[in-house]
Structure formats: structure tokens, C-alpha cells
XYZ file of C-alpha atoms in Angstrom:
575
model
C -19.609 -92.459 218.081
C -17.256 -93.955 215.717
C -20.649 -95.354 213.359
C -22.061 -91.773 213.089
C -18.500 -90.425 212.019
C -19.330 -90.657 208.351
C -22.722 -89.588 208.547
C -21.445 -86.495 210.148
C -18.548 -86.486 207.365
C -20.646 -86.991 204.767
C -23.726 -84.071 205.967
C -20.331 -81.687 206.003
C -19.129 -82.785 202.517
C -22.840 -81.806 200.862
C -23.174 -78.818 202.951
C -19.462 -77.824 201.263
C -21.488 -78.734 197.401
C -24.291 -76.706 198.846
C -22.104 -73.661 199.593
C -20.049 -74.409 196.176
C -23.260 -74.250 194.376
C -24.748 -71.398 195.552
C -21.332 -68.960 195.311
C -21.227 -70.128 191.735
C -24.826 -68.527 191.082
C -23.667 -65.791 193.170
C -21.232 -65.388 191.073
C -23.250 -65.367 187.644
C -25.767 -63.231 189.106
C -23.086 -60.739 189.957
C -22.076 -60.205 186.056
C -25.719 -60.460 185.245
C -27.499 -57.895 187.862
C -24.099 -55.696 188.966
C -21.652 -55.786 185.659
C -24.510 -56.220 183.228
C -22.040 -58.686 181.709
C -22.950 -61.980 182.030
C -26.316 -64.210 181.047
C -28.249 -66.455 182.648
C -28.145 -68.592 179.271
C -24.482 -70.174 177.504
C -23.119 -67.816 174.550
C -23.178 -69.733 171.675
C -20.297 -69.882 169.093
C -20.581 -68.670 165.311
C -21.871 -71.893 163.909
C -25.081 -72.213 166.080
C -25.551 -67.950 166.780
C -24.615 -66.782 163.921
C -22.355 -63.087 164.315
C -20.485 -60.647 162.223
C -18.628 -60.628 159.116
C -15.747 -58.434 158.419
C -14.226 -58.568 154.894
C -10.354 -57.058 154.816
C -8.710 -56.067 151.801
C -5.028 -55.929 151.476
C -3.257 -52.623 150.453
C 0.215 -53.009 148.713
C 1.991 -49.798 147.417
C 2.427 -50.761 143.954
C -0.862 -52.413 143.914
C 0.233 -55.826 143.248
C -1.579 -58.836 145.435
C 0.606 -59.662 148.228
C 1.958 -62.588 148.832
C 0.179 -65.728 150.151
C 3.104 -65.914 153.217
C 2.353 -62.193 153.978
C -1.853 -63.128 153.636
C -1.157 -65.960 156.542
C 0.927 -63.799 158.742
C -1.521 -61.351 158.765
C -4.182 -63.516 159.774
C -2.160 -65.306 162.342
C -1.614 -61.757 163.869
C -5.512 -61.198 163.489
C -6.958 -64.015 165.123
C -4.021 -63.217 168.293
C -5.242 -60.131 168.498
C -9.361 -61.515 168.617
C -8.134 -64.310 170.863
C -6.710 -62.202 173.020
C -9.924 -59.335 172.983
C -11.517 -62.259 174.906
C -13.855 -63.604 171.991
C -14.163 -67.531 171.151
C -14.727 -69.770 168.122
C -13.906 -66.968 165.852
C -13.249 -68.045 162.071
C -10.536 -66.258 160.324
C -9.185 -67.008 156.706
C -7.522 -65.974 154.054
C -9.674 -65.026 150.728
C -9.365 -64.550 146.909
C -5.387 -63.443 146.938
C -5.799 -60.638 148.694
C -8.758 -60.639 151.297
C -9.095 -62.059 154.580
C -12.387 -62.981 156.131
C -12.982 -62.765 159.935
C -16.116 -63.857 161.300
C -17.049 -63.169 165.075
C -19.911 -64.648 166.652
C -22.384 -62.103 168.139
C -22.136 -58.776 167.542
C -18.725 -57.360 166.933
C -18.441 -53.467 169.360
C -15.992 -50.919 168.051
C -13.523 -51.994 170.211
C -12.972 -55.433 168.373
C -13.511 -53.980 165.161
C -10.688 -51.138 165.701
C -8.246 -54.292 167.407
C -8.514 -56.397 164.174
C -8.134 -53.692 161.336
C -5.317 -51.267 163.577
C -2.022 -51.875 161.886
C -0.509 -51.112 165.379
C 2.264 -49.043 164.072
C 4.764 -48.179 167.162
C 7.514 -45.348 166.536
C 9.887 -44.269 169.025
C 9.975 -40.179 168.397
C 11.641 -37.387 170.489
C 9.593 -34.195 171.290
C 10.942 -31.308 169.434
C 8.184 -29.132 169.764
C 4.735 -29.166 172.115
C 1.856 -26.398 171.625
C -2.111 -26.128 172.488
C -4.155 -27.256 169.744
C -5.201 -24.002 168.563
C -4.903 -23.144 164.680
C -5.511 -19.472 164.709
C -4.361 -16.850 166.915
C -5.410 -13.040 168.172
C -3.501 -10.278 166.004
C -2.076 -7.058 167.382
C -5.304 -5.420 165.996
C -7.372 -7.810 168.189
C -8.804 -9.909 165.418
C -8.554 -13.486 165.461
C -5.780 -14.563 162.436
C -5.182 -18.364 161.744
C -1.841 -19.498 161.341
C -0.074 -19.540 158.104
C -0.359 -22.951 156.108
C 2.464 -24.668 154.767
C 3.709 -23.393 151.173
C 6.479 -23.631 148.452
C 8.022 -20.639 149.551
C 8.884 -21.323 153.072
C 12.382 -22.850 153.615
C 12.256 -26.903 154.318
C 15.685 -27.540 154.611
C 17.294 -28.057 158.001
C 20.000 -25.500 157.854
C 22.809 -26.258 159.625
C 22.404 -30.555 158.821
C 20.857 -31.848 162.242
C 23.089 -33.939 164.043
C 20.415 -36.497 165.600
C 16.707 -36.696 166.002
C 16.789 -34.493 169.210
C 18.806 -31.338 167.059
C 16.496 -27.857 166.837
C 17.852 -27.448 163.328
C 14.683 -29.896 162.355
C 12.589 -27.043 162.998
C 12.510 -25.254 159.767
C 10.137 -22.333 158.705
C 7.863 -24.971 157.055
C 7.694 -27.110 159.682
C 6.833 -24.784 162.141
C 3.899 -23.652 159.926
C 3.210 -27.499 159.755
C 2.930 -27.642 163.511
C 0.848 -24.290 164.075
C -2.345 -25.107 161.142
C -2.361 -28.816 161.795
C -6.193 -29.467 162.902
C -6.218 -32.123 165.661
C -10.237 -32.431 164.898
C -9.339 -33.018 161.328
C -8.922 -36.165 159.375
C -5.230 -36.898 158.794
C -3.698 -39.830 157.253
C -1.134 -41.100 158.988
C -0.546 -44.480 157.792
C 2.429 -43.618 155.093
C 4.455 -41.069 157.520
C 8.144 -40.591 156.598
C 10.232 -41.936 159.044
C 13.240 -40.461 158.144
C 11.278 -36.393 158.804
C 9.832 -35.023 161.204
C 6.524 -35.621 162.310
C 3.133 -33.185 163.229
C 1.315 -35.521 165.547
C -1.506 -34.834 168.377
C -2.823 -36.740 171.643
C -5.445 -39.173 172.029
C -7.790 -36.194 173.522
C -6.630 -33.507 170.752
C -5.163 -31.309 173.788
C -1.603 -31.201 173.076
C -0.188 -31.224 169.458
C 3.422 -32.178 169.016
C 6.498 -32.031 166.423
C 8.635 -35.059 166.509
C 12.017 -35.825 165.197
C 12.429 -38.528 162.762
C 11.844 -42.105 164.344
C 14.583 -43.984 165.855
C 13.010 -47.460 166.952
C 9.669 -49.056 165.508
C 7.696 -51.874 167.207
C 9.825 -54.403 165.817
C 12.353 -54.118 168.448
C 9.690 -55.048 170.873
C 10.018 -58.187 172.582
C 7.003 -58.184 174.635
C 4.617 -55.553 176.312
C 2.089 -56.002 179.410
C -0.202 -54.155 181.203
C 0.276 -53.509 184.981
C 0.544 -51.032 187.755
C 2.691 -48.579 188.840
C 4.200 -49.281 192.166
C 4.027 -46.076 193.297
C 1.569 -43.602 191.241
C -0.856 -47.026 190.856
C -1.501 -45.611 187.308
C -2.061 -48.502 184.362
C 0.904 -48.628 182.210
C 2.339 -50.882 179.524
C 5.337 -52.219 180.201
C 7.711 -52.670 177.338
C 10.767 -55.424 176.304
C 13.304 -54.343 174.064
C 15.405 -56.834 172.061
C 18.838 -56.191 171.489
C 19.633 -53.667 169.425
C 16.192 -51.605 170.978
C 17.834 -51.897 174.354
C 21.026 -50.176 172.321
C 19.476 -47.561 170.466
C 16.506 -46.610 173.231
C 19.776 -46.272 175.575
C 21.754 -43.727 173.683
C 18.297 -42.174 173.123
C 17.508 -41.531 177.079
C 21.086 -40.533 177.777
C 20.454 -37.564 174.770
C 16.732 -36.739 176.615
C 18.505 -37.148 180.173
C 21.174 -34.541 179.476
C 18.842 -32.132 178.116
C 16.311 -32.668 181.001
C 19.098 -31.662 183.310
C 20.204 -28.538 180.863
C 16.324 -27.435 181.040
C 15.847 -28.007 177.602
C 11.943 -28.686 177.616
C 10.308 -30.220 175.659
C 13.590 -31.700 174.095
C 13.832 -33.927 177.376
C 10.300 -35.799 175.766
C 10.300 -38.853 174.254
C 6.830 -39.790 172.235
C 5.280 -43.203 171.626
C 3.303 -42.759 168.718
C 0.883 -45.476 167.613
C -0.894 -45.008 164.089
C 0.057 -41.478 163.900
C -1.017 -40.896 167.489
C 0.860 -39.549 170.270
C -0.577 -41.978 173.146
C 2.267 -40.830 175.601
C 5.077 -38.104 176.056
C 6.914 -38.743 179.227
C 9.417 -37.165 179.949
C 12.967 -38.596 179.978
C 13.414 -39.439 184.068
C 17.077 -41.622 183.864
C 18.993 -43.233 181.395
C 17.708 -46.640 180.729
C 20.082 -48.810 179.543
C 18.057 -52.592 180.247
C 15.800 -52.314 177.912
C 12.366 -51.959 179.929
C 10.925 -48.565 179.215
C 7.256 -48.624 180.307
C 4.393 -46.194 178.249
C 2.189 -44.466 180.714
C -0.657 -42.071 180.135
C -4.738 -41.914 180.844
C -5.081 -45.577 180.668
C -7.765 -47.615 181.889
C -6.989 -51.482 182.532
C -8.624 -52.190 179.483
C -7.068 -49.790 177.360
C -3.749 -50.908 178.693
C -4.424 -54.532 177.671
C -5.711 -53.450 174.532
C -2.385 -51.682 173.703
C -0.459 -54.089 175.373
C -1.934 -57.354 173.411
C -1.780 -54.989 169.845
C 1.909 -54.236 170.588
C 2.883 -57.765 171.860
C 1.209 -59.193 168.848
C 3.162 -56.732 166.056
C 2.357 -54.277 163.397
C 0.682 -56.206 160.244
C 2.737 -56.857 157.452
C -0.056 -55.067 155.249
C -2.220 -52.682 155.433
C -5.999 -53.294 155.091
C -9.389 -51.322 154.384
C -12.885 -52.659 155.140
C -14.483 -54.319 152.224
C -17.186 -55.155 153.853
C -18.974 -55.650 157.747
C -22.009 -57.468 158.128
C -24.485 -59.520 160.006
C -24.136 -63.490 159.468
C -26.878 -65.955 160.133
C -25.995 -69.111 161.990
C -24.625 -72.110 159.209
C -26.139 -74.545 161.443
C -28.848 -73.095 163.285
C -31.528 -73.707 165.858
C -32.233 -76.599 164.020
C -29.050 -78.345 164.678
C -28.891 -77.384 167.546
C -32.049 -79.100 168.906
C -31.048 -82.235 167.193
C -28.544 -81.503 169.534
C -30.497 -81.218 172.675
C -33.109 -84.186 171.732
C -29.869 -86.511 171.452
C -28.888 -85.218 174.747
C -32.171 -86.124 176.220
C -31.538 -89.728 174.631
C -28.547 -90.317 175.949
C -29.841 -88.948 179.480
C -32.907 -91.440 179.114
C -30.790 -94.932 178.187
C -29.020 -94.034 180.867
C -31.417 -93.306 183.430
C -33.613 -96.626 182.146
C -30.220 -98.850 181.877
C -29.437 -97.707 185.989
C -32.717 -98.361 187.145
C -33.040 -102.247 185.348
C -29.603 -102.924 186.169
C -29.517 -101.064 190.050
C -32.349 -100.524 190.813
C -33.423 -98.123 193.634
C -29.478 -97.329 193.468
C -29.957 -96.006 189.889
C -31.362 -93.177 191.240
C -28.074 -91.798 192.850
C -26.762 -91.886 189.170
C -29.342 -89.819 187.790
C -29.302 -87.543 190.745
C -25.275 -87.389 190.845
C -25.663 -86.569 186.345
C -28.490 -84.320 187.261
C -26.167 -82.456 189.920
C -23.140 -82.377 187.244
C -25.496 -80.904 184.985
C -26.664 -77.855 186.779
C -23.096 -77.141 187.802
C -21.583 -77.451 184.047
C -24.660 -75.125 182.820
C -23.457 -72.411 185.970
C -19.822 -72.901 185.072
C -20.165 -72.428 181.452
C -22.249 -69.451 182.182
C -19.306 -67.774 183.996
C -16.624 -68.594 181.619
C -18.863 -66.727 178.630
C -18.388 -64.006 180.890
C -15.249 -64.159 182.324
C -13.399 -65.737 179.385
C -15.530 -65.021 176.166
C -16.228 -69.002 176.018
C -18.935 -69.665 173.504
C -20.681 -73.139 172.758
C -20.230 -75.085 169.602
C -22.235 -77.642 168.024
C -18.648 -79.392 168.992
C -19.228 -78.237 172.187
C -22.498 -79.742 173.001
C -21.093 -82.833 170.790
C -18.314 -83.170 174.379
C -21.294 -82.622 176.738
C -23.581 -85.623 175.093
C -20.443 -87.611 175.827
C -19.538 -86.911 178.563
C -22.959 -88.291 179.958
C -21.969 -92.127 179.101
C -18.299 -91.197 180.624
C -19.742 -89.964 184.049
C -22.168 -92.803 184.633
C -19.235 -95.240 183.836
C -17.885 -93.541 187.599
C -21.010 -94.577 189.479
C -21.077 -98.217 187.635
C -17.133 -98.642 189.172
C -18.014 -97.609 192.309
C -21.760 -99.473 192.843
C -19.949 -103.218 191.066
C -16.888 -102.319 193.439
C -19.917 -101.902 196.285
C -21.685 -105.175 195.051
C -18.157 -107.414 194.811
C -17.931 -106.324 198.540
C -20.921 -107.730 199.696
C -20.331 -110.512 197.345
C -17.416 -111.610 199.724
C -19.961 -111.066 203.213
C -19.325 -107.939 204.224
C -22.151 -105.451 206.004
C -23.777 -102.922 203.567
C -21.815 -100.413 205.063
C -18.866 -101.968 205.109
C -18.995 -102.737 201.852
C -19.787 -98.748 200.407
C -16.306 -97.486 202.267
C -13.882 -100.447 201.296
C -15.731 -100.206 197.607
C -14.986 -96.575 197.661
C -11.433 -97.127 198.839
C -11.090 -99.401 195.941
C -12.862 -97.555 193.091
C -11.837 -94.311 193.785
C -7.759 -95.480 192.338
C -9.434 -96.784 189.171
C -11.585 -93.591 188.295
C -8.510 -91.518 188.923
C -6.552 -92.925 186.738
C -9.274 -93.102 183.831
C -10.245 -89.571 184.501
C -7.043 -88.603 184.362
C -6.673 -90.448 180.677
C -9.623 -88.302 179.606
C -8.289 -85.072 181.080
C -4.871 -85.870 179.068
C -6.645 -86.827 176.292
C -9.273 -83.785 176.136
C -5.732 -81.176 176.380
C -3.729 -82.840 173.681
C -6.828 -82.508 171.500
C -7.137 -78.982 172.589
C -3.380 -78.002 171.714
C -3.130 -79.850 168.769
C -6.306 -80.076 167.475
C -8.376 -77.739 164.768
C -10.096 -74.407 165.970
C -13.494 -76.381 165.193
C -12.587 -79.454 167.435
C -11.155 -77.037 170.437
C -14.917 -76.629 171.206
C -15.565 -80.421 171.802
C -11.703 -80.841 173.920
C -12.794 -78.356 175.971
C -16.372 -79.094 177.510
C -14.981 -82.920 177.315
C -12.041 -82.264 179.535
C -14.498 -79.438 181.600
C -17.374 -82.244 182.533
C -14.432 -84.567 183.634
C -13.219 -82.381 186.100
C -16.535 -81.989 187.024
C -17.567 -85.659 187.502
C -14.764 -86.069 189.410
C -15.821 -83.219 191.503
C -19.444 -84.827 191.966
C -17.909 -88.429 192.541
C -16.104 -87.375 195.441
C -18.545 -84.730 197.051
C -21.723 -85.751 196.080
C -22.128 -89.551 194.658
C -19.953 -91.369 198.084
C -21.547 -89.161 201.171
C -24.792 -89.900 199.265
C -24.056 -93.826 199.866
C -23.014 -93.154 203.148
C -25.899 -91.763 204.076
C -28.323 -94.285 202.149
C -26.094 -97.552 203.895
C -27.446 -96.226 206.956
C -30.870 -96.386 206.012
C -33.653 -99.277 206.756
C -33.889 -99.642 202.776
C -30.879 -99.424 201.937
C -29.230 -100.746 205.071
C -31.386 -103.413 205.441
C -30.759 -105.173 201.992
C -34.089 -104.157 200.321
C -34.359 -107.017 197.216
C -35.590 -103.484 195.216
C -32.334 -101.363 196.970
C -29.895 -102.871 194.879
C -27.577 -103.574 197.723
C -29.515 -107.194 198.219
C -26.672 -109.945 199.223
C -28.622 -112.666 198.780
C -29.556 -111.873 195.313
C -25.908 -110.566 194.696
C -24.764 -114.225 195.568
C -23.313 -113.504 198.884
C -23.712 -116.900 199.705
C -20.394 -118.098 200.544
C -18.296 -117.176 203.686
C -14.530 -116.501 202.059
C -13.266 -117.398 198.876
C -13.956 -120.281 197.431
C -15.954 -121.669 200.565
C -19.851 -121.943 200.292
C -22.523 -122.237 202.448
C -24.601 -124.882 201.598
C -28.126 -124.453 200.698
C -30.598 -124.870 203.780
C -33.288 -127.525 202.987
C -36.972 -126.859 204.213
C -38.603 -124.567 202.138
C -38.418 -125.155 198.267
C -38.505 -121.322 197.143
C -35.563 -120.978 199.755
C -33.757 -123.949 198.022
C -34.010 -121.867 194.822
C -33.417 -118.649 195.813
C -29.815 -119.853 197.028
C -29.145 -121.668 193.898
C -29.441 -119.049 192.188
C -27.539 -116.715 194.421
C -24.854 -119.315 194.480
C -24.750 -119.409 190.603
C -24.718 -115.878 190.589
C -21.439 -116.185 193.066
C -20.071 -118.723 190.878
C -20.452 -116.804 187.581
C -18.290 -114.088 189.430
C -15.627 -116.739 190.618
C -12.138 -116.599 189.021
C -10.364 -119.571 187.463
C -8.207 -120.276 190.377
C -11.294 -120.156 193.044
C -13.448 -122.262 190.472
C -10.985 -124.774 190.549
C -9.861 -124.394 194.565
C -13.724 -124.790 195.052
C -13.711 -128.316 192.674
C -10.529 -129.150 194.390
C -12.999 -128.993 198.079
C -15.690 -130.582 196.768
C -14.257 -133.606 196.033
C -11.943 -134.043 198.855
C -15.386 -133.278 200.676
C -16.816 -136.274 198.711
C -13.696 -138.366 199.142
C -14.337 -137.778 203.295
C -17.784 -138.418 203.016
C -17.217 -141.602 201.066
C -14.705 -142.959 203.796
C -17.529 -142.146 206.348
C -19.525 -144.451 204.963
C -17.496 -146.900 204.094
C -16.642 -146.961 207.745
């Protein structure tokens, strides 16, 4: 019972890769045949794909270029803001003063576009006013009359002085004309609104249009905003962090809407988060929060509220920007490059393969099965990050992949020389692939976990263009450590029980006598039987190969017994 433990053990261990294997593809195929997300081929990255090209000009009020400090803040924000929309391996610098140039491989939707160009303007407004969109109304003679339009004539002056944001007296006869023509279907521009009047704003859906009191906090108070649930509605909302003086202000502000909640003064009891010139949410004033946590609710989808959330989190641009220009790039490397890519893939793959089988044998076709195995699963795996984490393939990339082929079969050459040193000191086949794994296993650890440190300091700390290589370096390490343990060892298991394998087959790889297992312990050899001359030379050359592997000390221990077993034999005869 106790010899057919690790068989069992090690038919368990590849069921378990079996099962791993397919859930991955089960995985993939969900996003490709139920989400309509995913591919059964890698996304590739800007430099091998090619994608889009979106030139952004900086606006300045008097016209002047802006600053170069201003230029990289803004494209710090940017690329946040496309790192964050779930796209890889985009390229995003600064131009000619005043320009900066984003490139996105694949085809950029309107989503991404409308995330890298928003200036993500947050103002914290209270409702003065709320009506139905409408611009026109019925007369008494049943006619349909629009409202009056804004003129000189009407009076624009808050009369008596408003005492805060929340006071009716903002509501003058020109305002209120304001409020009743505004379109919401129209195009308005919103991106130089005075902050210190009030403001004629609408909803996302162009249902509700509001007047709002002068702002009170921007999005610079914001410390940090996520998306999440509500506990008890379930609704997506973002969740907002005030710094200090927001927490302040935003408390004396929901004290103000509290009160007039209470007094029944609707819609004064509103507070509006405009974004852009957009009222995205008008809740109305529950509780006096005084830590600092308000959270924005509204229709939101989870992917509207991590849109917001990552825009907000990430902060208003210092500038404003128009399109220049959007279009289609071709790859700057190609398909070319990218075979080159491939073939010296396939040449790696091949010195490999030939170098196992000259130097192994029969055995060097566990490495090419256990690389072969590694592959499939990196190809599935990469696969579901493109999908699940925008991940996209470089020519730096594939660069980590080619080699990461040389570092995986330097696992199975540990672990087979660890295999071979056993049987080198007479233990069974068998014996010798669990104490070898036992013993290799501690050394591959530790180097794989050298790489693995390695591939995430390159990562942090490396170029955008060299993330690509850390990456699928550090991924196919994991990986290979993955296949050494479940695939590679119950695969020797299972082949020491075998009558090739088992048996010492001189084309197995495993042979002892041709591994110079000739001696008994260290430093004490057999001697070479006498009676067949190919015998004779078949052990002295398995005991040269056992003395080539001989340390110092047991090279000189085994002198030191020779001669005192020449000394003995010398005294024999003298006797």
C-alpha cells in the first residue's frame, strides 16, 4: 500500500491541473460566448496593433502657452484616468508647448475618449430652484407662449444682499427668466461658469432643470471618491472624502439644508453635485454631516460609478483642452516584428528541446511536455487578463516570454541532476525522484523567488515600455512554479514506476550504471568485475564518470583508501 501512495498522489495532483485547466477555458469562453468580451487570441499593445491617436490642445484664458509643469500634470492626470478605464501600454506625452499626445492601442469607444478630454469639474451647489424642462407654457387664451428670455431690462441684482448660498434673494427677475428659457436639449457651455452666481443647470436625462446658488466647495477638497453599494437601497453610489476644510464648509452647509428640510422649505433642503455644468445628483439634505463622507447617489450603473469615481479621485485638469485631432495609428513595429518575434521563440523552444533530449534523453521529454503545458496555460491566462484587466502584449512582452523559456527548463535541469546525484550515491530509481525532489524543490524556490522580486522591482520602477517585459517575466515564473510542482514531479512519479523508466533503460536517462553509480557510499568503490572485457569498460567509465563528480575531500579520502589498501596488500605478501 505504502508503494502505490504516490502513484495515487500523483494521478490526484494532475487530475487537480486537469480541472485547473479546463475552468481557465471555461472561464475565457465565458467572456468570449456570454459577455462578448473576451478573445480567444492575446490583445496586443500599441507598438505591435497599432490604435488611436488623440491630439489635445491646451486652452489658457489669455492665450499664452501654459506652462511645461502645468503640460506634465495634466498628462499625469490623463494617463490615471486611461490606466484606470482598464486600457494597457497606452503612450501619453507632452507635445510642441502646448499639446499632449495620447495614443491608445485598439480602438478608442466614447467612453475613453469622454474620460481623457472631461476636465472633471466638481462644484458643491445648493438647490434654489427645481422645474420640468419645459421652455414654453399654455396662455390664458390657450395658446402655447414660451417663456420670456433674459434681457437688459429685467432686474439682476439680489435685492435685499443674500446672506449665503441657500438665501431666496438670489432669485432675481433675470434669473428666474434664466431658469424658465434655458433649453436642456441645447448646447450650453459650461466650462467658464461663475462661481461666485448662481447657476441654470439640468440633469444627466434633461428631466429636471435646476437654479443653484453660487458654489461653496470644488473638487479640490476631495480626498478620495469610490464606487460601492448602498447598504440598504443596494443602489451604486460614489462615496466621497473630504479634506479638512471640505469636512468644515460641507458641515455648516448640511446643517443650513437640514434646518430647512425640517422647516419644509423644498427644494432649499437640496444640495447639487454638479460635474461639467451637469447636475449628476440632487439629494436631498437627510442629517448634518459633520465627518466629512458625503456619498453622490443617482441612476448609476457600476460602471458609471467607477467612471465618476476614478475622474473625481484623479482631479479636475489644470487646463482645459479641445481635440486637435483623433485618428487611426498603424502599428510602429508591426507584424513583421512581431514574427521575428515568434520565429525566435520557436528557436529558443527548439535548442531547448534538442539540448534535453542529447543531454536526458527519454527524460527530455518531460521538459518539453512540462514547457509545452506552461505554454498553453500562459496563452489561457493572458487571454483572461486582456479581458479582465485590459492587459495587452508588447514586443517587450513577448521579449519576457522568449525568456522565460531558458528560465523554466533551468527547473527541470535542478530537479533531473538532483535525481541523477541520487542514484549516483545507490539509491533505487524511485528513491532517488522523491529525495531529489525534496532537495531541489528549496533551490528553485529560492531562485524563483529572485526572479519574482526581480520581475516587480522592474515593474515599479521601471519605464512604461519595460512594464510589458516585468510583467509576463514575473507571470511565466509563477507559472513554472505552478507546473514544477503539479505537473513536472507526479509526472516522475509516475514514470519511476515504469519498466523503462524504473528499470534503468540506458536510453531513460535514469541509467546508474552509466551515471557512475558504481560505488556503495562515499568515497568507497566497487571494484570492477573481471570476465567480460566490454563489462571491464563499461565500469571504468562509469567509475570515471563517479569520480569526475567526486569532491576534493572524497577524492582525497578515496587516495587516502587506496593506499592503505595497497599498504595491507603489500604486508600480505610480504607475509
Amino acid at each position: 500500500m505504502a508503494s502505490s501512495s504516490p502513484t495515487r498522489h500523483a494521478w490526484r495532483v494532475l487530475l487537480g491541473l486537469l480541472l485547473v485547466t479546463a475552468a481557465l477555458f471555461g472561464i475565457n469562453a465565458l467572456g468570449v460566448y456570454g459577455f462578448k468580451e473576451s478573445s480567444w487570441t492575446p490583445e496586443l499593445a500599441l507598438d505591435l496593433q497599432g490604435g488611436t491617436q488623440i491630439i489635445l490642445s491646451a486652452q489658457t484664458p489669455d492665450g499664452a502657452d501654459p506652462t511645461q509643469e502645468q503640460l506634465d500634470q495634466a498628462a499625469a492626470i490623463i494617463r490615471q484616468r486611461v490606466d484606470a478605464s482598464g486600457t494597457a501600454e497606452a503612450d501619453i506625452t507632452t507635445e510642441g508647448g502646448r499639446n499632449i499626445v495620447v495614443q491608445i492601442p485598439g480602438v478608442a469607444d466614447q467612453e475613453t475618449r469622454d474620460r481623457i478630454q472631461a476636465s472633471a469639474k466638481l462644484e458643491f451647489r445648493v438647490v434654489l430652484a427645481a422645474t420640468d424642462p419645459a421652455t414654453e407654457f399654455v396662455g390664458e387664451d390657450g395658446s402655447t407662449t414660451p417663456f420670456p428670455t433674459p434681457n437688459e431690462t429685467m432686474n439682476a441684482v439680489p435685492t435685499p444682499a443674500p446672506t449665503d448660498a441657500s438665501d431666496p434673494a438670489w432669485m432675481t427677475e433675470k434669473q428666474i427668466a434664466t431658469l424658465q428659457s434655458y433649453d436642456c436639449t441645447a448646447e450650453h457651455d459650461r466650462t467658464n461658469a461663475p462661481e461666485d452666481e448662481p447657476l441654470v443647470a439640468c440633469d444627466p436625462t434633461g428631466s429636471v432643470k435646476y437654479l443653484l446658488g453660487p458654489m461653496e466647495l470644488d473638487g479640490t477638497s476631495i480626498d478620495d471618491a469610490t464606487a460601492g453599494r448602498d447598504q440598504q437601497s443596494g443602489a451604486w453610489t460614489v462615496n466621497l472624502e473630504l479634506d479638512g476644510h471640505g469636512t468644515e464648509v460641507f458641515g455648516d452647509i448640511s446643517q443650513r439644508l437640514n434646518a430647512n428640510r425640517i422647516a419644509g422649505l423644498t427644494p432649499r433642503d437640496q444640495f447639487a453635485f454638479v460635474l461639467d455644468g451637469v447636475v449628476i445628483s440632487a439629494p436631498v439634505m437627510q442629517a448634518a454631516i459633520l465627518n466629512g463622507k458625503p456619498s453622490i447617489s443617482g441612476n448609476f450603473t457600476q460602471e458609471s460609478s467607477q467612471a465618476l469615481s476614478d475622474q473625481l479621485r484623479y482631479g479636475a485638469l489644470p487646463l482645459s483642452f479641445t481635440v486637435e485631432s483623433s485618428d487611426t495609428i498603424s502599428a510602429t513595429l508591426g507584424s513583421q516584428q512581431l514574427q521575428i518575434g515568434l520565429i525566435a521563440g520557436l528557436i529558443g523552444l527548439g535548442l531547448v528541446a534538442v539540448y534535453s533530449l542529447i543531454s536526458y534523453r527519454a527524460l527530455g521529454w518531460v521538459i518539453i511536455a512540462s514547457i509545452g503545458v506552461m505554454g498553453v496555460l500562459t496563452y489561457i491566462i493572458i487571454c483572461i487578463l486582456a479581458w479582465r484587466m485590459g492587459f495587452r502584449l508588447s514586443l517587450a512582452g513577448v521579449a519576457g516570454l522568449i525568456v522565460s523559456i531558458g528560465f523554466t527548463a533551468d527547473s527541470f535541469i535542478v530537479y533531473f541532476e538532483r535525481i541523477r546525484d541520487e542514484l549516483r550515491d545507490g539509491k533505487s530509481i524511485t528513491g532517488a525522484v522523491e529525495d531529489g525532489w525534496g532537495r531541489a524543490k528549496r533551490t528553485i524556490y529560492i531562485s524563483k523567488s529572485i526572479n519574482i522580486l526581480a520581475a516587480v522591482v522592474l515593474y515599479i520602477l521601471a519605464d512604461a515600455t519595460v512594464k510589458g517585459f516585468a510583467f509576463t517575466l514575473g507571470l511565466t515564473t509563477l507559472i513554472d512554479v505552478f507546473i514544477f510542482v503539479i505537473f513536472t514531479h507526479p509526472v516522475m512519479q509516475l514514470l519511476a514506476r515504469t519498466r523503462f523508466f524504473g528499470g534503468g533503460h540506458k536510453l531513460s536517462g535514469l541509467d546508474p550504471e552509466s551515471l557512475g553509480a558504481v560505488y556503495r557510499g562515499r568515497a568507497r568503490y566497487r571494484q570492477a568485475e573481471v570476465g567480460s572485457t566490454g563489462r571491464t569498460a563499461r565500469n571504468k567509465g562509469a567509475r570515471g564518470e563517479a569520480e569526475k563528480r567526486q569532491t576534493i575531500a572524497e577524492r582525497k579520502r578515496a587516495e587516502a583508501l587506496a593506499s592503505q589498501g595497497s599498504s595491507d596488500a603489500g604486508k600480505d605478501s610480504d607475509a
